[in-house]
Coordinates of C-alpha atoms in Angstrom, one line a residue:
Chain N
M1 CA 39.2 -8.1 33.7
P2 CA 39.2 -11.8 32.7
K3 CA 36.0 -12.5 34.6
R4 CA 34.0 -10.0 32.7
V5 CA 35.3 -11.2 29.3
D6 CA 34.4 -14.7 30.4
H7 CA 30.8 -13.7 31.2
E8 CA 30.2 -12.0 27.9
D9 CA 31.8 -14.8 26.0
R10 CA 29.6 -17.4 27.7
R11 CA 26.5 -15.3 27.1
A12 CA 27.4 -15.2 23.4
R13 CA 28.0 -19.0 23.3
I14 CA 24.6 -19.5 24.9
A15 CA 22.8 -17.1 22.5
D16 CA 24.4 -18.8 19.5
A17 CA 23.4 -22.3 20.7
T18 CA 19.9 -21.0 21.6
W19 CA 19.0 -19.5 18.3
R20 CA 20.1 -22.6 16.4
L21 CA 18.1 -24.8 18.7
I22 CA 15.0 -22.7 18.2
A23 CA 15.5 -22.7 14.5
E24 CA 16.2 -26.4 14.2
R25 CA 13.9 -27.9 16.8
G26 CA 11.3 -25.2 17.4
I27 CA 10.6 -23.0 20.4
E28 CA 8.6 -25.6 22.4
A29 CA 11.5 -28.1 22.3
T30 CA 14.0 -25.4 23.2
T31 CA 13.8 -25.8 27.0
M32 CA 16.3 -24.4 29.4
R33 CA 17.5 -28.0 29.9
A34 CA 18.0 -28.6 26.1
I35 CA 20.0 -25.4 25.9
A36 CA 22.1 -26.3 28.9
E37 CA 22.8 -29.7 27.5
S38 CA 23.7 -28.5 24.0
I39 CA 26.6 -26.5 25.4
G40 CA 27.5 -28.8 28.3
M41 CA 26.5 -26.4 31.0
A42 CA 24.6 -27.2 34.2
N43 CA 21.0 -26.1 34.2
G44 CA 21.5 -24.0 37.3
A45 CA 24.5 -22.2 35.7
L46 CA 22.4 -21.3 32.7
K47 CA 19.8 -19.7 34.9
H48 CA 22.5 -17.4 36.1
Y49 CA 22.8 -15.9 32.6
F50 CA 19.1 -16.1 31.6
P51 CA 16.4 -16.2 34.2
D52 CA 13.5 -17.4 31.9
K53 CA 12.5 -18.4 28.5
N54 CA 11.5 -14.9 27.3
S55 CA 15.0 -13.6 28.2
I56 CA 16.4 -16.4 26.0
V57 CA 14.1 -15.7 23.1
R58 CA 14.9 -12.0 23.4
T59 CA 18.6 -12.8 23.3
A60 CA 18.2 -15.2 20.4
F61 CA 16.3 -12.7 18.4
S62 CA 18.9 -10.0 19.2
Y63 CA 21.6 -12.3 18.1
V64 CA 19.9 -13.1 14.8
F65 CA 19.1 -9.4 14.2
D66 CA 22.7 -8.4 14.9
A67 CA 24.1 -11.2 12.7
T68 CA 21.9 -10.1 9.8
N69 CA 23.1 -6.5 10.2
E70 CA 26.7 -7.6 10.5
R71 CA 26.5 -9.6 7.2
V72 CA 24.9 -6.6 5.5
R73 CA 27.7 -4.4 6.8
E74 CA 30.4 -6.8 5.6
R75 CA 28.9 -7.1 2.1
L76 CA 28.2 -3.4 1.7
R77 CA 31.9 -2.2 1.4
G78 CA 31.6 0.6 -1.1
E79 CA 28.2 -0.3 -2.4
T80 CA 25.5 2.4 -2.3
G81 CA 22.0 3.1 -3.5
M82 CA 20.1 0.3 -5.2
D83 CA 22.9 -2.2 -5.1
A84 CA 23.2 -1.7 -1.4
L85 CA 19.5 -2.0 -0.9
W86 CA 19.5 -5.3 -2.8
I87 CA 22.2 -6.7 -0.6
F88 CA 20.2 -5.6 2.4
C89 CA 17.1 -7.4 1.1
E90 CA 19.0 -10.5 0.3
E91 CA 20.3 -10.9 3.8
I92 CA 16.8 -10.7 5.2
M93 CA 14.7 -12.7 2.8
P94 CA 14.7 -16.4 3.6
V95 CA 16.5 -17.3 0.4
A96 CA 19.5 -19.2 1.8
D97 CA 19.9 -21.9 4.4
L98 CA 21.1 -19.3 7.0
T99 CA 18.3 -16.8 6.4
D100 CA 15.7 -19.6 6.4
L101 CA 17.0 -20.7 9.8
E102 CA 16.9 -17.1 11.1
A103 CA 13.2 -16.7 10.0
R104 CA 12.5 -19.8 12.2
V105 CA 13.5 -17.6 15.2
V106 CA 11.5 -14.6 13.9
L107 CA 8.1 -16.3 13.9
P108 CA 8.2 -17.5 17.5
F109 CA 9.7 -14.2 18.5
W110 CA 6.6 -12.4 17.0
Q111 CA 4.2 -14.6 18.8
R112 CA 5.9 -14.0 22.2
A113 CA 6.2 -10.3 21.5
L114 CA 2.4 -10.0 21.4
A115 CA 2.4 -10.5 25.2
D116 CA 5.8 -9.1 26.2
A117 CA 6.5 -5.3 26.0
D118 CA 10.3 -5.9 26.2
L119 CA 10.2 -8.0 23.1
R120 CA 8.0 -5.5 21.4
R121 CA 10.5 -2.7 22.2
L122 CA 13.3 -4.8 20.7
Y123 CA 11.2 -5.3 17.5
T124 CA 10.3 -1.7 17.3
D125 CA 13.9 -0.6 17.7
S126 CA 15.0 -3.1 15.1
M127 CA 12.4 -2.0 12.6
A128 CA 13.4 1.7 13.2
L129 CA 17.0 0.8 12.4
W130 CA 15.9 -0.9 9.1
R131 CA 13.6 1.9 8.1
G132 CA 16.5 4.3 8.5
Q133 CA 18.8 2.1 6.5
I134 CA 16.3 1.7 3.7
I135 CA 15.6 5.4 3.5
G136 CA 19.4 6.1 3.5
F137 CA 19.9 3.7 0.5
L138 CA 16.9 5.3 -1.3
A139 CA 18.3 8.8 -0.8
E140 CA 21.6 7.6 -2.3
A141 CA 19.8 6.0 -5.2
R142 CA 17.9 9.3 -5.9
D143 CA 21.2 11.2 -5.9
E144 CA 22.7 8.7 -8.3
G145 CA 19.6 9.1 -10.5
A146 CA 18.9 5.4 -10.1
I147 CA 15.3 5.8 -9.1
G148 CA 12.6 8.3 -10.2
T149 CA 9.4 7.0 -8.5
A150 CA 7.0 9.7 -7.4
M151 CA 6.4 7.9 -4.1
S152 CA 8.1 9.3 -1.1
D153 CA 11.1 7.3 0.3
E154 CA 9.2 6.9 3.6
L155 CA 6.3 5.1 1.8
V156 CA 8.7 2.9 -0.2
A157 CA 10.4 2.0 3.0
E158 CA 7.1 1.0 4.6
Q159 CA 6.2 -1.1 1.6
L160 CA 9.5 -2.9 1.5
L161 CA 9.6 -3.4 5.3
A162 CA 6.1 -5.0 5.1
M163 CA 7.2 -7.2 2.2
L164 CA 10.3 -8.4 4.0
N165 CA 8.4 -9.1 7.1
G166 CA 5.7 -11.0 5.2
L167 CA 8.2 -13.1 3.4
Q168 CA 9.4 -14.5 6.7
A169 CA 6.0 -16.2 7.1
L170 CA 5.4 -17.0 3.5
A171 CA 8.8 -18.5 2.8
L172 CA 8.5 -20.9 5.8
L173 CA 4.9 -21.8 5.7
D174 CA 4.1 -21.7 2.0
E175 CA 7.4 -22.8 0.7
A176 CA 6.1 -24.4 -2.5
S177 CA 4.8 -21.0 -3.7
A178 CA 7.2 -18.6 -2.0
T179 CA 10.3 -20.4 -3.2
R180 CA 13.6 -18.7 -3.0
E181 CA 13.5 -17.8 -6.7
V182 CA 10.0 -16.4 -6.3
Q183 CA 11.0 -14.3 -3.3
Q184 CA 14.0 -12.9 -5.2
R185 CA 11.9 -12.1 -8.3
T186 CA 9.2 -10.5 -6.2
V187 CA 11.5 -8.1 -4.4
A188 CA 13.8 -7.5 -7.4
A189 CA 10.7 -6.6 -9.5
Y190 CA 9.5 -4.2 -6.8
L191 CA 12.9 -2.4 -6.7
E192 CA 13.0 -2.3 -10.5
S193 CA 9.6 -0.6 -10.4
L194 CA 11.1 2.3 -8.5
R195 CA 13.5 3.3 -11.3
Chain D
M1 CA -31.3 -34.4 11.8
P2 CA -31.4 -32.1 14.8
K3 CA -28.4 -33.8 16.4
R4 CA -26.1 -33.0 13.4
V5 CA -27.2 -29.4 13.4
D6 CA -26.6 -29.2 17.1
H7 CA -23.1 -30.5 16.7
E8 CA -22.2 -28.0 13.9
D9 CA -23.8 -25.2 15.9
R10 CA -21.8 -26.0 19.0
R11 CA -18.5 -26.3 17.0
A12 CA -19.1 -22.9 15.6
R13 CA -19.9 -21.4 19.0
I14 CA -16.6 -22.9 20.4
A15 CA -14.6 -21.6 17.4
D16 CA -16.1 -18.2 17.9
A17 CA -15.3 -18.1 21.6
T18 CA -11.8 -19.5 21.0
W19 CA -10.6 -17.0 18.5
R20 CA -11.7 -14.2 20.7
L21 CA -10.0 -15.6 23.7
I22 CA -6.7 -16.1 21.8
A23 CA -7.0 -12.5 20.4
E24 CA -7.8 -10.9 23.7
R25 CA -5.8 -13.0 26.2
G26 CA -3.1 -14.6 24.1
I27 CA -2.5 -18.2 23.1
E28 CA -0.9 -19.2 26.3
A29 CA -3.8 -18.2 28.4
T30 CA -6.3 -19.8 26.1
T31 CA -6.4 -23.2 27.7
M32 CA -9.0 -25.9 27.1
R33 CA -10.4 -25.0 30.5
A34 CA -10.6 -21.3 29.7
I35 CA -12.4 -22.0 26.5
A36 CA -14.8 -24.4 28.2
E37 CA -15.5 -21.9 30.9
S38 CA -16.1 -19.0 28.5
I39 CA -19.1 -20.9 26.9
G40 CA -20.3 -22.7 30.0
M41 CA -19.3 -26.2 28.8
A42 CA -17.7 -29.0 30.7
N43 CA -14.0 -29.6 29.9
G44 CA -14.7 -33.2 29.0
A45 CA -17.5 -32.1 26.6
L46 CA -15.1 -29.7 24.9
K47 CA -12.6 -32.5 24.2
H48 CA -15.3 -34.3 22.3
Y49 CA -15.2 -31.5 19.8
F50 CA -11.5 -30.6 19.8
P51 CA -9.0 -33.2 21.0
D52 CA -6.1 -30.8 21.6
K53 CA -4.8 -27.3 21.4
N54 CA -3.6 -27.4 17.8
S55 CA -7.0 -28.6 16.6
I56 CA -8.4 -25.5 18.3
V57 CA -5.9 -23.1 16.9
R58 CA -6.6 -24.6 13.5
T59 CA -10.3 -24.1 13.9
A60 CA -9.8 -20.5 15.2
F61 CA -7.6 -19.6 12.3
S62 CA -10.1 -21.1 9.8
Y63 CA -12.9 -19.2 11.5
V64 CA -11.0 -15.9 11.2
F65 CA -10.0 -16.7 7.6
D66 CA -13.6 -17.5 6.6
A67 CA -14.9 -14.4 8.4
T68 CA -12.5 -12.2 6.5
N69 CA -13.5 -13.7 3.2
E70 CA -17.1 -13.5 4.1
R71 CA -16.8 -9.7 4.8
V72 CA -15.0 -9.2 1.5
R73 CA -17.7 -11.0 -0.3
E74 CA -20.4 -9.0 1.4
R75 CA -18.7 -5.7 0.6
L76 CA -17.9 -6.5 -3.0
R77 CA -21.4 -6.5 -4.4
G78 CA -20.8 -5.2 -7.9
E79 CA -17.3 -3.8 -7.2
T80 CA -14.6 -5.0 -9.6
G81 CA -10.9 -4.3 -10.4
M82 CA -9.0 -1.8 -8.2
D83 CA -12.0 -0.9 -6.1
A84 CA -12.5 -4.6 -5.3
L85 CA -8.8 -5.0 -4.6
W86 CA -8.9 -2.1 -2.1
I87 CA -11.8 -3.6 -0.3
F88 CA -10.0 -6.9 -0.1
C89 CA -6.9 -5.2 1.4
E90 CA -8.9 -3.2 3.9
E91 CA -10.5 -6.4 5.3
I92 CA -7.0 -8.0 5.9
M93 CA -4.9 -5.1 7.1
P94 CA -5.2 -4.6 10.9
V95 CA -6.8 -1.1 10.4
A96 CA -9.9 -1.7 12.5
D97 CA -10.6 -3.2 15.9
L98 CA -11.9 -6.4 14.3
T99 CA -9.0 -6.9 11.9
D100 CA -6.5 -6.0 14.7
L101 CA -8.1 -8.8 16.8
E102 CA -7.9 -11.2 13.9
A103 CA -4.1 -10.5 13.5
R104 CA -3.7 -11.5 17.1
V105 CA -4.8 -15.0 16.0
V106 CA -2.6 -15.0 12.9
L107 CA 0.7 -14.6 14.7
P108 CA 0.3 -17.6 17.1
F109 CA -1.1 -19.6 14.2
W110 CA 2.1 -18.9 12.2
Q111 CA 4.3 -19.9 15.1
R112 CA 2.5 -23.2 15.6
A113 CA 2.3 -23.9 11.8
L114 CA 6.1 -24.1 11.8
A115 CA 5.9 -27.4 13.6
D116 CA 2.5 -28.7 12.3
A117 CA 2.0 -29.8 8.7
D118 CA -1.8 -29.6 9.0
L119 CA -1.6 -26.0 10.0
R120 CA 0.8 -25.3 7.2
R121 CA -1.5 -26.9 4.7
L122 CA -4.4 -24.7 5.9
Y123 CA -2.1 -21.6 5.5
T124 CA -1.0 -22.7 2.0
D125 CA -4.6 -23.2 0.9
S126 CA -5.6 -19.9 2.3
M127 CA -2.8 -18.1 0.5
A128 CA -3.6 -19.9 -2.7
L129 CA -7.2 -18.6 -2.5
W130 CA -6.0 -15.0 -1.9
R131 CA -3.5 -15.2 -4.7
G132 CA -6.2 -16.2 -7.0
Q133 CA -8.5 -13.5 -5.8
I134 CA -5.9 -10.8 -6.2
I135 CA -5.0 -12.0 -9.7
G136 CA -8.7 -12.0 -10.6
F137 CA -9.1 -8.3 -9.5
L138 CA -5.9 -7.3 -11.3
A139 CA -7.2 -8.9 -14.5
E140 CA -10.4 -7.0 -14.2
A141 CA -8.4 -3.8 -13.6
R142 CA -6.4 -4.4 -16.7
D143 CA -9.6 -4.9 -18.7
E144 CA -11.0 -1.7 -17.3
G145 CA -7.8 0.1 -18.3
A146 CA -7.2 1.0 -14.6
I147 CA -3.7 -0.4 -14.4
G148 CA -0.9 -0.3 -16.9
T149 CA 2.1 -1.6 -14.9
A150 CA 4.6 -3.7 -16.9
M151 CA 4.9 -6.1 -14.0
S152 CA 3.0 -9.4 -14.4
D153 CA -0.1 -9.9 -12.3
E154 CA 1.6 -12.9 -10.6
L155 CA 4.4 -10.7 -9.4
V156 CA 2.1 -8.0 -8.2
A157 CA 0.1 -10.6 -6.3
E158 CA 3.2 -11.9 -4.6
Q159 CA 4.3 -8.4 -3.6
L160 CA 0.8 -7.5 -2.2
L161 CA 0.5 -10.9 -0.4
A162 CA 3.9 -10.4 1.2
M163 CA 2.9 -6.8 2.3
L164 CA -0.4 -7.9 3.7
N165 CA 1.3 -10.7 5.7
G166 CA 4.0 -8.4 6.9
L167 CA 1.5 -5.8 8.1
Q168 CA 0.0 -8.4 10.5
A169 CA 3.3 -8.4 12.4
L170 CA 4.2 -4.7 12.0
A171 CA 0.7 -3.4 12.9
L172 CA 0.6 -5.3 16.2
L173 CA 4.3 -5.2 17.3
D174 CA 5.3 -1.8 16.0
E175 CA 2.0 0.1 16.3
A176 CA 3.5 3.5 16.8
S177 CA 5.0 3.4 13.4
A178 CA 2.6 1.1 11.5
T179 CA -0.4 3.0 12.5
R180 CA -3.7 2.4 10.8
E181 CA -3.3 5.5 8.7
V182 CA 0.3 4.5 7.7
Q183 CA -0.9 1.0 6.8
Q184 CA -3.6 2.5 4.6
R185 CA -1.3 5.0 2.9
T186 CA 1.3 2.3 2.4
V187 CA -1.0 -0.1 0.6
A188 CA -2.9 2.6 -1.2
A189 CA 0.3 4.1 -2.6
Y190 CA 1.4 0.7 -3.8
L191 CA -1.9 0.1 -5.6
E192 CA -1.7 3.7 -7.1
S193 CA 1.8 2.9 -8.4
L194 CA 0.2 0.1 -10.6
R195 CA -1.9 2.6 -12.6

């Protein structure tokens, strides 16, 4: 089925070009035309894959979310509990050039999700997945005797999820205060406090 | 100087109308025309007060930020330490109709601040003010013997600030999980863990 493969391949190429454009130039400058140009595709052909801007933003966010999760998976190999949780956090906090770029997609995604139920559903599903992962790592950490906090794992997961979301905004918009080092110390100290 | 008073009064009326429009209808629908109509002002007259959309978003965010701080100040009367810190958090978390509406201005503000240095400066100043307040409350709480955490007040402030920022997105976009009750339990448990 070469045609099908082609289609999926092209969608992936568009998604990759799109999230980078949004991250580097901003959502306003990322027009259908700019995307088409960046991959040398006709504007009309692009519309065949993505009918409108929200479908593109949705795909770009999905792409970034999947890429984050894939990196976590790759780095996890054998790690469990608190070590695994730290890897997870490191791949979400904007503490590297890549995660900083990713956060530049997250902020416009949030704004658009306010008025788009499809985007909200994608966000809700994404957060549910992360909650589950965090709770899984915490359960391993309890088994390993690595944490002893009296707080429930569910509450810890909510706190950490809120922190990781908040750092997307703080790191990009208040970068002199929420430096990469401050972000890392902030989250590391929180995880340490669970021991 | 009745003219000066008039001008300030009118700006305040526009700002009040604007943040509510953004919160209720979204940033896209909040055009200069919609704002002018909502307060029965000619479009041209409005431009005399605000030249473009970013100047309006800036004013709306300032208005919301000032309103939040004013509510905190009013509720504080005599409260100090952890009680004061809880009041502060309660007025920022989207756990009431008003704070939920306010968060609907914060998300588009963040997105626009990515590409606007003036908006970023406003955010940076706002966060600096909040950091200072949180650290002040924590210092009082230490004096009162209400907290004994080994973490520095600066790190606690960063964690709490990140959490409060993150809840703006979670509460609006993942409302089935980050319900008002969950938000309150999440932050209350965190403050409790500092004792």
